[in-house]
Amino acid sequence: MKNITLKVNGKICELEVRDSELLIETLRERLGFLGTKYSCLEGDCGVCTVIVDGKNVLSCLMLSADCDGAEVLTIEGLGKDGEPHQLQKSFVEKGAVQCGFCTPGMILAAKALLDKNPDPTDKEIEKAIDGNLCRCTGYMKIVEAIKDASRKIKPNDQISISKR
Amino acid sequence: MALLRDFKFHSPDTLLQALALLEQADSPVLLAGGTFALNTLKKSSKYPTDVISLRKIPELNGIKTQDKELWIGPMTRIDELIGSRFIQDSFVCLKEAALKLGTTPIRNMATIGGNVASRFYWVDLPAVLIALGARLEVVSQDGGRVVGLYDYLTEKKLKKEIVSGILLPLENRGAYHFRHTCTVQEVDTPYLGLTFSFTRGKEGLLDVRAVVNTTLSFPVFLKGVSSVLQGLGYKEISLDDMRKAVCEDIKNTKLDEYRIQLLCVDMENILSLLNGKAA
């Protein structure tokens, strides 16, 4: 077992994890953040996407012990004081959510994009979500929702994540 | 149920510590970005006793010039490679190949060292790096050595070593990169990659290197193609000559008919690009 410290959604967590435990397992099984989904577990589908130290990454391909000291953002940490984040609002308003399974990963990929590029083009949005598969809606409404959020997000709405 | 079976995890702070751990462990695996290694562990019957992460070793990070070479730390992530001013200025072809590699989250995690040292047939960067003349710094407890990337990949006897640097000659070299994918279960997977590099002399193209990532074997040097193209600009080369050279070069490869056709189309594109520019 390894003792690690993670800052998850702004809260410091001191944890004892198995050496071979994946970040997705720690987030779901130990910390109860069920918005991070299990699916392909091979890095193809993107439903396990979280933001680690400002970058959207795949929690099914990271060992928790290797993330010691990292700052992690899951979908549960995105809104503030019970108020959904603008990306979440835009996804609902634009009909970009159907079954909802890909949505947390999709929104976090979009969040990582907007943090570094607040006014992306459609092509840049498509590139940013290239690691997230949706089997319901196609991608047009998702791109539309991200574009909509980019217009409505004010600079001070961004949550800053420092680099490790 | 746990997704990975048990192993002992180590996170050394220095290269020396990592080498000592590598030597002591019965069946170790080195962990760089994890996108290949951890995926492999989920499916592998041959399981490691120890996983050694290289993430916290500062000597393995960074990009810098030294003498007439660019030194790239093997733990440099693909997104860092793409963002590097050195790479953007001097190795456009490498940047283009890195941009096409995997997906955004994979590029945020995977490292250039992992891409090379995984010795996995599908990976994109080795063919590009070989065409650009890359050499590797490799260290073990017995000392260090510098080896050409192609030789490193095709070495039979694998020692307990760590790639500690990737060296690229800083020379005025032109290069083109082509990549083809096929869609498997909605995911674009590499199918064929071709990198072509050269220098320009008074008598046309010099030091021509054409290297193919077949995705079926280690990168393949197209020696015949390189030799045919040597001196282009000074001599005329027909499409027919080029096709003949390609067919000769790939005789002993496992390339199927479709890949061969893709390769011939890429070669034709290269020829028209070069004829336009070399004239």
Short mmCIF file of C-alpha atoms in Angstrom, two decimals:
data_model
loop_
_atom_site.label_atom_id
_atom_site.label_comp_id
_atom_site.label_asym_id
_atom_site.label_seq_id
_atom_site.Cartn_x
_atom_site.Cartn_y
_atom_site.Cartn_z
CA MET A 1 0.00 0.00 0.00
CA LYS A 2 1.09 3.59 -0.61
CA ASN A 3 0.18 6.76 1.24
CA ILE A 4 -0.62 9.57 -1.16
CA THR A 5 -2.07 13.06 -1.09
CA LEU A 6 -4.41 14.27 -3.79
CA LYS A 7 -6.24 17.56 -4.05
CA VAL A 8 -9.59 16.51 -5.47
CA ASN A 9 -12.09 19.21 -6.42
CA GLY A 10 -10.27 21.65 -4.18
CA LYS A 11 -10.18 19.37 -1.14
CA ILE A 12 -7.00 17.74 0.19
CA CYS A 13 -7.38 13.95 0.49
CA GLU A 14 -4.86 11.82 2.38
CA LEU A 15 -5.29 8.28 1.09
CA GLU A 16 -3.85 4.81 1.41
CA VAL A 17 -4.05 3.12 -1.98
CA ARG A 18 -2.98 -0.21 -3.43
CA ASP A 19 0.25 -0.01 -5.45
CA SER A 20 -1.62 -1.15 -8.56
CA GLU A 21 -4.73 0.97 -8.00
CA LEU A 22 -5.83 3.13 -10.91
CA LEU A 23 -6.93 6.72 -10.43
CA ILE A 24 -10.44 5.88 -11.66
CA GLU A 25 -10.74 3.26 -8.91
CA THR A 26 -9.62 5.70 -6.23
CA LEU A 27 -12.02 8.39 -7.43
CA ARG A 28 -15.02 6.08 -7.67
CA GLU A 29 -14.47 3.42 -5.00
CA ARG A 30 -12.69 5.38 -2.29
CA LEU A 31 -13.95 8.91 -2.83
CA GLY A 32 -17.37 8.24 -4.36
CA PHE A 33 -17.00 10.47 -7.44
CA LEU A 34 -19.18 8.35 -9.68
CA GLY A 35 -19.30 10.90 -12.52
CA THR A 36 -16.00 9.40 -13.68
CA LYS A 37 -17.19 6.34 -15.61
CA TYR A 38 -15.81 2.89 -16.30
CA SER A 39 -16.09 1.85 -19.92
CA CYS A 40 -13.40 0.69 -22.36
CA LEU A 41 -10.57 0.96 -19.80
CA GLU A 42 -8.12 1.16 -22.71
CA GLY A 43 -7.95 4.91 -23.26
CA ASP A 44 -10.21 4.89 -26.30
CA CYS A 45 -13.57 6.22 -25.15
CA GLY A 46 -12.76 9.13 -22.81
CA VAL A 47 -15.59 8.59 -20.31
CA CYS A 48 -13.05 8.33 -17.49
CA THR A 49 -11.64 11.79 -18.34
CA VAL A 50 -10.59 13.97 -15.42
CA ILE A 51 -8.43 17.07 -15.30
CA VAL A 52 -5.09 16.49 -13.59
CA ASP A 53 -2.87 19.54 -13.08
CA GLY A 54 -4.76 21.42 -15.76
CA LYS A 55 -4.71 18.73 -18.46
CA ASN A 56 -7.53 16.43 -19.48
CA VAL A 57 -6.26 12.89 -18.98
CA LEU A 58 -7.65 9.37 -18.74
CA SER A 59 -8.03 8.10 -15.21
CA CYS A 60 -8.13 4.47 -16.39
CA LEU A 61 -4.50 4.82 -17.53
CA MET A 62 -2.99 6.41 -14.43
CA LEU A 63 -1.83 4.79 -11.23
CA SER A 64 -3.06 6.63 -8.15
CA ALA A 65 0.33 6.20 -6.51
CA ASP A 66 1.90 7.92 -9.51
CA CYS A 67 -0.45 10.90 -9.04
CA ASP A 68 0.78 11.66 -5.52
CA GLY A 69 0.68 15.45 -5.04
CA ALA A 70 -1.57 16.08 -8.04
CA GLU A 71 -4.58 18.36 -8.30
CA VAL A 72 -7.59 16.54 -9.75
CA LEU A 73 -10.86 17.96 -11.02
CA THR A 74 -13.82 15.64 -11.62
CA ILE A 75 -17.21 16.60 -12.97
CA GLU A 76 -18.51 16.90 -9.38
CA GLY A 77 -16.07 19.74 -8.76
CA LEU A 78 -17.08 21.83 -11.72
CA GLY A 79 -20.11 23.74 -10.49
CA LYS A 80 -19.99 26.15 -7.55
CA ASP A 81 -22.37 26.32 -4.58
CA GLY A 82 -24.93 24.04 -6.21
CA GLU A 83 -24.92 26.14 -9.37
CA PRO A 84 -23.98 24.24 -12.55
CA HIS A 85 -20.96 25.45 -14.53
CA GLN A 86 -21.81 27.29 -17.76
CA LEU A 87 -20.59 24.28 -19.77
CA GLN A 88 -23.11 22.09 -17.96
CA LYS A 89 -25.88 24.64 -18.60
CA SER A 90 -24.98 24.92 -22.28
CA PHE A 91 -24.94 21.15 -22.72
CA VAL A 92 -28.49 20.98 -21.36
CA GLU A 93 -29.75 24.04 -23.26
CA LYS A 94 -28.32 22.93 -26.58
CA GLY A 95 -29.52 19.33 -26.31
CA ALA A 96 -25.99 17.97 -26.23
CA VAL A 97 -26.89 15.35 -23.62
CA GLN A 98 -28.74 12.23 -24.63
CA CYS A 99 -27.93 9.11 -22.60
CA GLY A 100 -25.42 11.22 -20.65
CA PHE A 101 -22.75 8.58 -20.31
CA CYS A 102 -20.07 10.47 -22.24
CA THR A 103 -21.12 13.87 -20.89
CA PRO A 104 -18.84 14.22 -17.83
CA GLY A 105 -15.75 13.37 -19.88
CA MET A 106 -16.89 15.55 -22.74
CA ILE A 107 -17.48 18.53 -20.45
CA LEU A 108 -14.12 18.13 -18.72
CA ALA A 109 -12.33 17.93 -22.08
CA ALA A 110 -14.16 21.13 -23.03
CA LYS A 111 -13.21 22.73 -19.71
CA ALA A 112 -9.51 21.98 -20.31
CA LEU A 113 -9.82 23.55 -23.75
CA LEU A 114 -11.61 26.72 -22.61
CA ASP A 115 -9.12 27.23 -19.78
CA LYS A 116 -6.32 27.69 -22.28
CA ASN A 117 -8.31 28.90 -25.27
CA PRO A 118 -11.44 30.84 -24.23
CA ASP A 119 -12.59 31.49 -27.78
CA PRO A 120 -11.99 28.29 -29.79
CA THR A 121 -13.03 27.67 -33.39
CA ASP A 122 -15.21 24.68 -34.29
CA LYS A 123 -12.11 22.85 -35.55
CA GLU A 124 -10.28 23.49 -32.27
CA ILE A 125 -13.27 22.18 -30.34
CA GLU A 126 -13.44 19.06 -32.51
CA LYS A 127 -9.73 18.45 -31.93
CA ALA A 128 -10.09 18.98 -28.17
CA ILE A 129 -12.82 16.35 -27.85
CA ASP A 130 -11.17 13.87 -30.21
CA GLY A 131 -10.55 11.52 -27.28
CA ASN A 132 -14.20 11.42 -26.19
CA LEU A 133 -16.67 9.15 -27.96
CA CYS A 134 -20.43 9.77 -28.05
CA ARG A 135 -22.66 7.05 -29.46
CA CYS A 136 -25.98 8.91 -29.17
CA THR A 137 -26.11 12.40 -30.53
CA GLY A 138 -23.26 12.75 -32.94
CA TYR A 139 -21.02 15.67 -32.20
CA MET A 140 -22.71 18.72 -33.72
CA LYS A 141 -24.76 19.62 -30.66
CA ILE A 142 -21.80 19.01 -28.39
CA VAL A 143 -19.63 21.36 -30.43
CA GLU A 144 -22.49 23.87 -30.44
CA ALA A 145 -22.80 23.63 -26.65
CA ILE A 146 -19.07 24.21 -26.11
CA LYS A 147 -19.17 27.15 -28.49
CA ASP A 148 -22.16 28.55 -26.59
CA ALA A 149 -20.39 28.16 -23.25
CA SER A 150 -17.28 29.86 -24.62
CA ARG A 151 -19.38 32.92 -25.48
CA LYS A 152 -21.00 33.04 -22.05
CA ILE A 153 -18.11 32.22 -19.72
CA LYS A 154 -16.48 35.26 -18.19
CA PRO A 155 -12.73 35.05 -17.49
CA ASN A 156 -13.18 34.97 -13.70
CA ASP A 157 -15.49 31.93 -13.97
CA GLN A 158 -12.51 29.73 -14.79
CA ILE A 159 -11.19 27.53 -12.01
CA SER A 160 -7.44 27.81 -11.99
CA ILE A 161 -5.52 24.57 -11.68
CA SER A 162 -1.84 24.96 -11.03
CA LYS A 163 0.74 22.76 -12.76
CA ARG A 164 2.49 20.21 -10.56
CA MET B 1 -12.64 -6.29 -8.40
CA ALA B 2 -9.28 -4.60 -8.97
CA LEU B 3 -8.50 -3.73 -12.58
CA LEU B 4 -4.81 -4.52 -12.25
CA ARG B 5 -3.24 -7.40 -10.34
CA ASP B 6 -0.77 -6.58 -7.59
CA PHE B 7 2.74 -5.36 -8.14
CA LYS B 8 5.12 -3.20 -6.15
CA PHE B 9 5.14 0.44 -7.24
CA HIS B 10 8.27 2.59 -7.02
CA SER B 11 8.72 6.27 -7.76
CA PRO B 12 12.46 7.06 -7.62
CA ASP B 13 13.70 10.65 -7.55
CA THR B 14 16.93 10.05 -9.45
CA LEU B 15 18.14 8.03 -12.40
CA LEU B 16 20.61 6.20 -10.16
CA GLN B 17 17.83 5.08 -7.84
CA ALA B 18 15.77 3.95 -10.84
CA LEU B 19 18.68 1.92 -12.22
CA ALA B 20 19.24 0.27 -8.84
CA LEU B 21 15.55 -0.66 -8.59
CA LEU B 22 15.59 -1.96 -12.14
CA GLU B 23 18.57 -4.18 -11.35
CA GLN B 24 17.13 -5.53 -8.10
CA ALA B 25 13.62 -6.35 -9.32
CA ASP B 26 12.85 -9.83 -10.65
CA SER B 27 10.54 -8.74 -13.41
CA PRO B 28 10.33 -4.95 -13.63
CA VAL B 29 8.38 -2.66 -15.94
CA LEU B 30 9.34 0.97 -16.46
CA LEU B 31 6.45 3.41 -16.45
CA ALA B 32 6.65 6.63 -18.48
CA GLY B 33 3.30 8.13 -19.52
CA GLY B 34 1.50 4.84 -18.89
CA THR B 35 -0.73 4.91 -21.95
CA PHE B 36 0.96 1.85 -23.41
CA ALA B 37 2.42 0.10 -20.36
CA LEU B 38 -0.71 0.12 -18.19
CA ASN B 39 -2.90 -0.94 -21.09
CA THR B 40 -0.56 -3.83 -21.76
CA LEU B 41 -0.65 -4.93 -18.11
CA LYS B 42 -4.44 -5.22 -18.23
CA LYS B 43 -4.13 -7.85 -20.98
CA SER B 44 -0.80 -9.44 -20.26
CA SER B 45 -0.24 -12.93 -18.94
CA LYS B 46 3.42 -12.09 -18.27
CA TYR B 47 3.07 -9.87 -15.24
CA PRO B 48 5.70 -7.65 -13.58
CA THR B 49 6.76 -7.91 -9.95
CA ASP B 50 7.65 -4.22 -9.89
CA VAL B 51 6.53 -1.08 -11.74
CA ILE B 52 9.06 1.76 -11.68
CA SER B 53 7.70 5.20 -12.52
CA LEU B 54 10.13 7.65 -14.12
CA ARG B 55 7.82 10.64 -13.60
CA LYS B 56 9.70 12.26 -10.71
CA ILE B 57 13.18 12.10 -12.22
CA PRO B 58 14.16 15.62 -13.29
CA GLU B 59 17.10 14.45 -15.45
CA LEU B 60 14.66 12.83 -17.85
CA ASN B 61 12.72 16.00 -18.60
CA GLY B 62 13.24 18.98 -20.87
CA ILE B 63 14.35 19.95 -24.35
CA LYS B 64 17.65 21.74 -24.95
CA THR B 65 20.37 22.25 -27.54
CA GLN B 66 23.82 20.81 -26.90
CA ASP B 67 26.68 21.04 -29.41
CA LYS B 68 25.07 20.46 -32.79
CA GLU B 69 22.21 18.38 -31.46
CA LEU B 70 18.84 18.80 -29.83
CA TRP B 71 18.47 16.81 -26.61
CA ILE B 72 14.96 15.69 -25.75
CA GLY B 73 14.28 14.23 -22.33
CA PRO B 74 12.44 10.92 -22.71
CA MET B 75 9.77 11.96 -20.18
CA THR B 76 8.79 14.90 -22.38
CA ARG B 77 5.08 14.50 -23.01
CA ILE B 78 3.76 14.63 -26.57
CA ASP B 79 1.83 17.86 -25.88
CA GLU B 80 5.04 19.42 -24.55
CA LEU B 81 6.87 18.30 -27.68
CA ILE B 82 4.21 19.94 -29.85
CA GLY B 83 4.42 23.15 -27.84
CA SER B 84 8.24 23.33 -27.86
CA ARG B 85 9.71 26.27 -29.76
CA PHE B 86 12.77 24.14 -30.67
CA ILE B 87 10.56 21.50 -32.29
CA GLN B 88 8.36 24.07 -34.03
CA ASP B 89 11.40 25.87 -35.46
CA SER B 90 13.68 23.00 -36.42
CA PHE B 91 11.63 19.81 -36.66
CA VAL B 92 8.27 20.68 -38.22
CA CYS B 93 7.88 17.13 -39.44
CA LEU B 94 8.19 15.77 -35.89
CA LYS B 95 5.64 18.29 -34.66
CA GLU B 96 3.21 17.26 -37.41
CA ALA B 97 3.64 13.59 -36.54
CA ALA B 98 3.17 14.31 -32.83
CA LEU B 99 -0.02 16.27 -33.56
CA LYS B 100 -1.47 13.25 -35.35
CA LEU B 101 -0.52 10.83 -32.57
CA GLY B 102 -3.42 9.39 -30.56
CA THR B 103 -5.99 11.76 -29.12
CA THR B 104 -5.78 14.91 -26.99
CA PRO B 105 -5.77 13.09 -23.60
CA ILE B 106 -3.26 10.55 -24.90
CA ARG B 107 -0.98 13.38 -26.06
CA ASN B 108 -1.37 14.93 -22.60
CA MET B 109 -0.09 11.73 -20.99
CA ALA B 110 2.16 9.82 -23.38
CA THR B 111 5.88 10.59 -23.57
CA ILE B 112 8.37 10.48 -26.42
CA GLY B 113 10.54 8.05 -24.45
CA GLY B 114 7.63 5.71 -23.86
CA ASN B 115 6.73 5.87 -27.53
CA VAL B 116 10.24 4.77 -28.45
CA ALA B 117 11.07 2.34 -25.63
CA SER B 118 7.75 0.48 -25.77
CA ARG B 119 9.05 -1.14 -28.99
CA PHE B 120 5.41 -1.40 -30.06
CA TYR B 121 4.85 -1.70 -33.80
CA TRP B 122 1.95 0.75 -34.00
CA VAL B 123 3.64 3.75 -32.44
CA ASP B 124 4.13 6.75 -34.68
CA LEU B 125 7.29 8.53 -33.67
CA PRO B 126 10.16 6.04 -34.20
CA ALA B 127 9.90 6.13 -38.02
CA VAL B 128 9.97 9.94 -37.96
CA LEU B 129 12.86 10.07 -35.51
CA ILE B 130 14.88 7.52 -37.51
CA ALA B 131 14.41 9.56 -40.68
CA LEU B 132 15.66 12.61 -38.79
CA GLY B 133 18.78 10.73 -37.66
CA ALA B 134 17.87 10.23 -33.99
CA ARG B 135 20.22 8.53 -31.56
CA LEU B 136 19.43 7.44 -28.04
CA GLU B 137 21.38 7.88 -24.82
CA VAL B 138 20.85 4.69 -22.87
CA VAL B 139 22.07 3.96 -19.34
CA SER B 140 22.38 0.85 -17.22
CA GLN B 141 24.23 0.09 -14.01
CA ASP B 142 27.23 -0.83 -16.18
CA GLY B 143 27.41 2.65 -17.71
CA GLY B 144 26.00 4.52 -20.66
CA ARG B 145 26.04 4.25 -24.43
CA VAL B 146 24.72 6.14 -27.42
CA VAL B 147 22.98 4.08 -30.07
CA GLY B 148 21.12 4.80 -33.28
CA LEU B 149 17.37 4.49 -32.80
CA TYR B 150 16.99 1.91 -35.56
CA ASP B 151 19.72 -0.25 -34.02
CA TYR B 152 18.13 0.12 -30.57
CA LEU B 153 14.76 -1.06 -31.84
CA THR B 154 16.14 -4.04 -33.69
CA GLU B 155 18.59 -5.21 -31.00
CA LYS B 156 17.85 -8.77 -30.02
CA LYS B 157 19.28 -8.86 -26.50
CA LEU B 158 17.42 -6.50 -24.19
CA LYS B 159 19.33 -5.39 -21.11
CA LYS B 160 18.02 -3.67 -18.01
CA GLU B 161 18.47 -0.18 -19.40
CA ILE B 162 16.75 3.19 -19.32
CA VAL B 163 16.57 5.59 -22.26
CA SER B 164 17.94 8.80 -20.76
CA GLY B 165 17.92 11.09 -23.79
CA ILE B 166 16.94 11.39 -27.43
CA LEU B 167 19.43 13.20 -29.67
CA LEU B 168 18.49 14.84 -32.94
CA PRO B 169 21.15 16.40 -35.20
CA LEU B 170 20.55 20.09 -35.81
CA GLU B 171 21.06 20.29 -39.54
CA ASN B 172 19.25 21.94 -42.37
CA ARG B 173 17.18 18.91 -43.30
CA GLY B 174 13.92 18.92 -45.23
CA ALA B 175 11.29 16.34 -44.32
CA TYR B 176 7.77 15.21 -45.18
CA HIS B 177 5.51 12.98 -43.14
CA PHE B 178 2.43 11.09 -44.30
CA ARG B 179 0.17 9.03 -42.07
CA HIS B 180 -2.83 6.82 -42.81
CA THR B 181 -5.29 5.44 -40.30
CA CYS B 182 -8.09 2.92 -40.36
CA THR B 183 -11.11 2.97 -38.09
CA VAL B 184 -11.43 0.03 -35.73
CA GLN B 185 -14.49 0.11 -33.47
CA GLU B 186 -14.87 3.88 -33.97
CA VAL B 187 -11.25 4.52 -33.09
CA ASP B 188 -8.72 5.71 -35.66
CA THR B 189 -5.71 3.43 -35.48
CA PRO B 190 -2.42 3.91 -37.35
CA TYR B 191 -2.17 1.92 -40.57
CA LEU B 192 0.86 3.26 -42.39
CA GLY B 193 3.28 6.13 -41.88
CA LEU B 194 6.01 7.39 -44.17
CA THR B 195 8.70 9.89 -43.33
CA PHE B 196 11.02 11.17 -45.98
CA SER B 197 13.97 13.41 -45.19
CA PHE B 198 16.87 14.88 -47.11
CA THR B 199 19.41 17.66 -47.36
CA ARG B 200 19.86 19.81 -50.44
CA GLY B 201 23.19 20.03 -52.24
CA LYS B 202 24.40 21.61 -55.46
CA GLU B 203 23.75 18.36 -57.27
CA GLY B 204 20.25 17.81 -55.94
CA LEU B 205 19.01 15.90 -52.91
CA LEU B 206 21.60 14.35 -50.64
CA ASP B 207 21.52 11.99 -47.68
CA VAL B 208 17.99 10.85 -48.52
CA ARG B 209 16.17 8.72 -45.94
CA ALA B 210 12.75 7.17 -46.47
CA VAL B 211 11.42 5.27 -43.45
CA VAL B 212 8.07 3.51 -43.18
CA ASN B 213 6.05 2.73 -40.10
CA THR B 214 4.26 -0.36 -41.39
CA THR B 215 2.43 -0.93 -38.04
CA LEU B 216 3.32 -4.60 -38.63
CA SER B 217 7.02 -4.50 -37.80
CA PHE B 218 9.71 -2.11 -36.64
CA PRO B 219 10.22 0.84 -39.02
CA VAL B 220 11.57 -0.17 -42.42
CA PHE B 221 14.23 1.79 -44.31
CA LEU B 222 13.40 2.12 -48.01
CA LYS B 223 16.99 1.89 -49.21
CA GLY B 224 16.14 1.56 -52.91
CA VAL B 225 13.83 4.57 -52.82
CA SER B 226 16.46 6.61 -51.00
CA SER B 227 19.07 5.69 -53.55
CA VAL B 228 16.78 6.46 -56.52
CA LEU B 229 15.96 9.88 -55.08
CA GLN B 230 19.56 10.76 -54.31
CA GLY B 231 20.47 13.56 -56.69
CA LEU B 232 16.89 14.51 -57.62
CA GLY B 233 16.90 18.01 -59.06
CA TYR B 234 20.07 17.08 -60.92
CA LYS B 235 18.56 14.02 -62.58
CA GLU B 236 15.03 13.17 -63.73
CA ILE B 237 13.10 10.47 -61.90
CA SER B 238 9.97 8.93 -63.33
CA LEU B 239 7.04 7.58 -61.38
CA ASP B 240 7.84 4.22 -62.83
CA ASP B 241 11.36 4.27 -61.38
CA MET B 242 9.89 5.20 -58.04
CA ARG B 243 7.29 2.43 -58.08
CA LYS B 244 9.92 -0.14 -59.03
CA ALA B 245 12.11 0.99 -56.14
CA VAL B 246 9.19 0.81 -53.69
CA CYS B 247 8.30 -2.71 -54.84
CA GLU B 248 11.91 -3.85 -54.47
CA ASP B 249 12.23 -2.31 -51.00
CA ILE B 250 9.10 -3.90 -49.59
CA LYS B 251 9.72 -7.42 -50.90
CA ASN B 252 10.53 -8.81 -47.48
CA THR B 253 8.02 -6.81 -45.47
CA LYS B 254 4.58 -7.93 -44.35
CA LEU B 255 2.84 -5.07 -46.15
CA ASP B 256 -0.48 -6.00 -47.71
CA GLU B 257 -1.68 -4.78 -51.11
CA TYR B 258 -3.63 -1.84 -49.64
CA ARG B 259 -0.66 -0.55 -47.66
CA ILE B 260 1.57 -0.92 -50.73
CA GLN B 261 -0.84 1.20 -52.75
CA LEU B 262 -0.92 3.85 -50.01
CA LEU B 263 2.85 3.89 -49.98
CA CYS B 264 3.03 4.32 -53.76
CA VAL B 265 0.56 7.23 -53.59
CA ASP B 266 2.65 8.87 -50.85
CA MET B 267 5.76 8.41 -52.98
CA GLU B 268 4.05 10.04 -55.94
CA ASN B 269 3.09 12.96 -53.72
CA ILE B 270 6.65 13.28 -52.50
CA LEU B 271 7.96 13.22 -56.03
CA SER B 272 5.63 16.00 -57.15
CA LEU B 273 6.46 18.04 -54.04
CA LEU B 274 10.17 17.60 -54.68
CA ASN B 275 9.98 18.22 -58.41
CA GLY B 276 8.13 21.43 -57.71
CA LYS B 277 10.63 22.59 -55.14
CA ALA B 278 13.87 21.05 -56.35
CA ALA B 279 13.69 22.53 -59.85
#
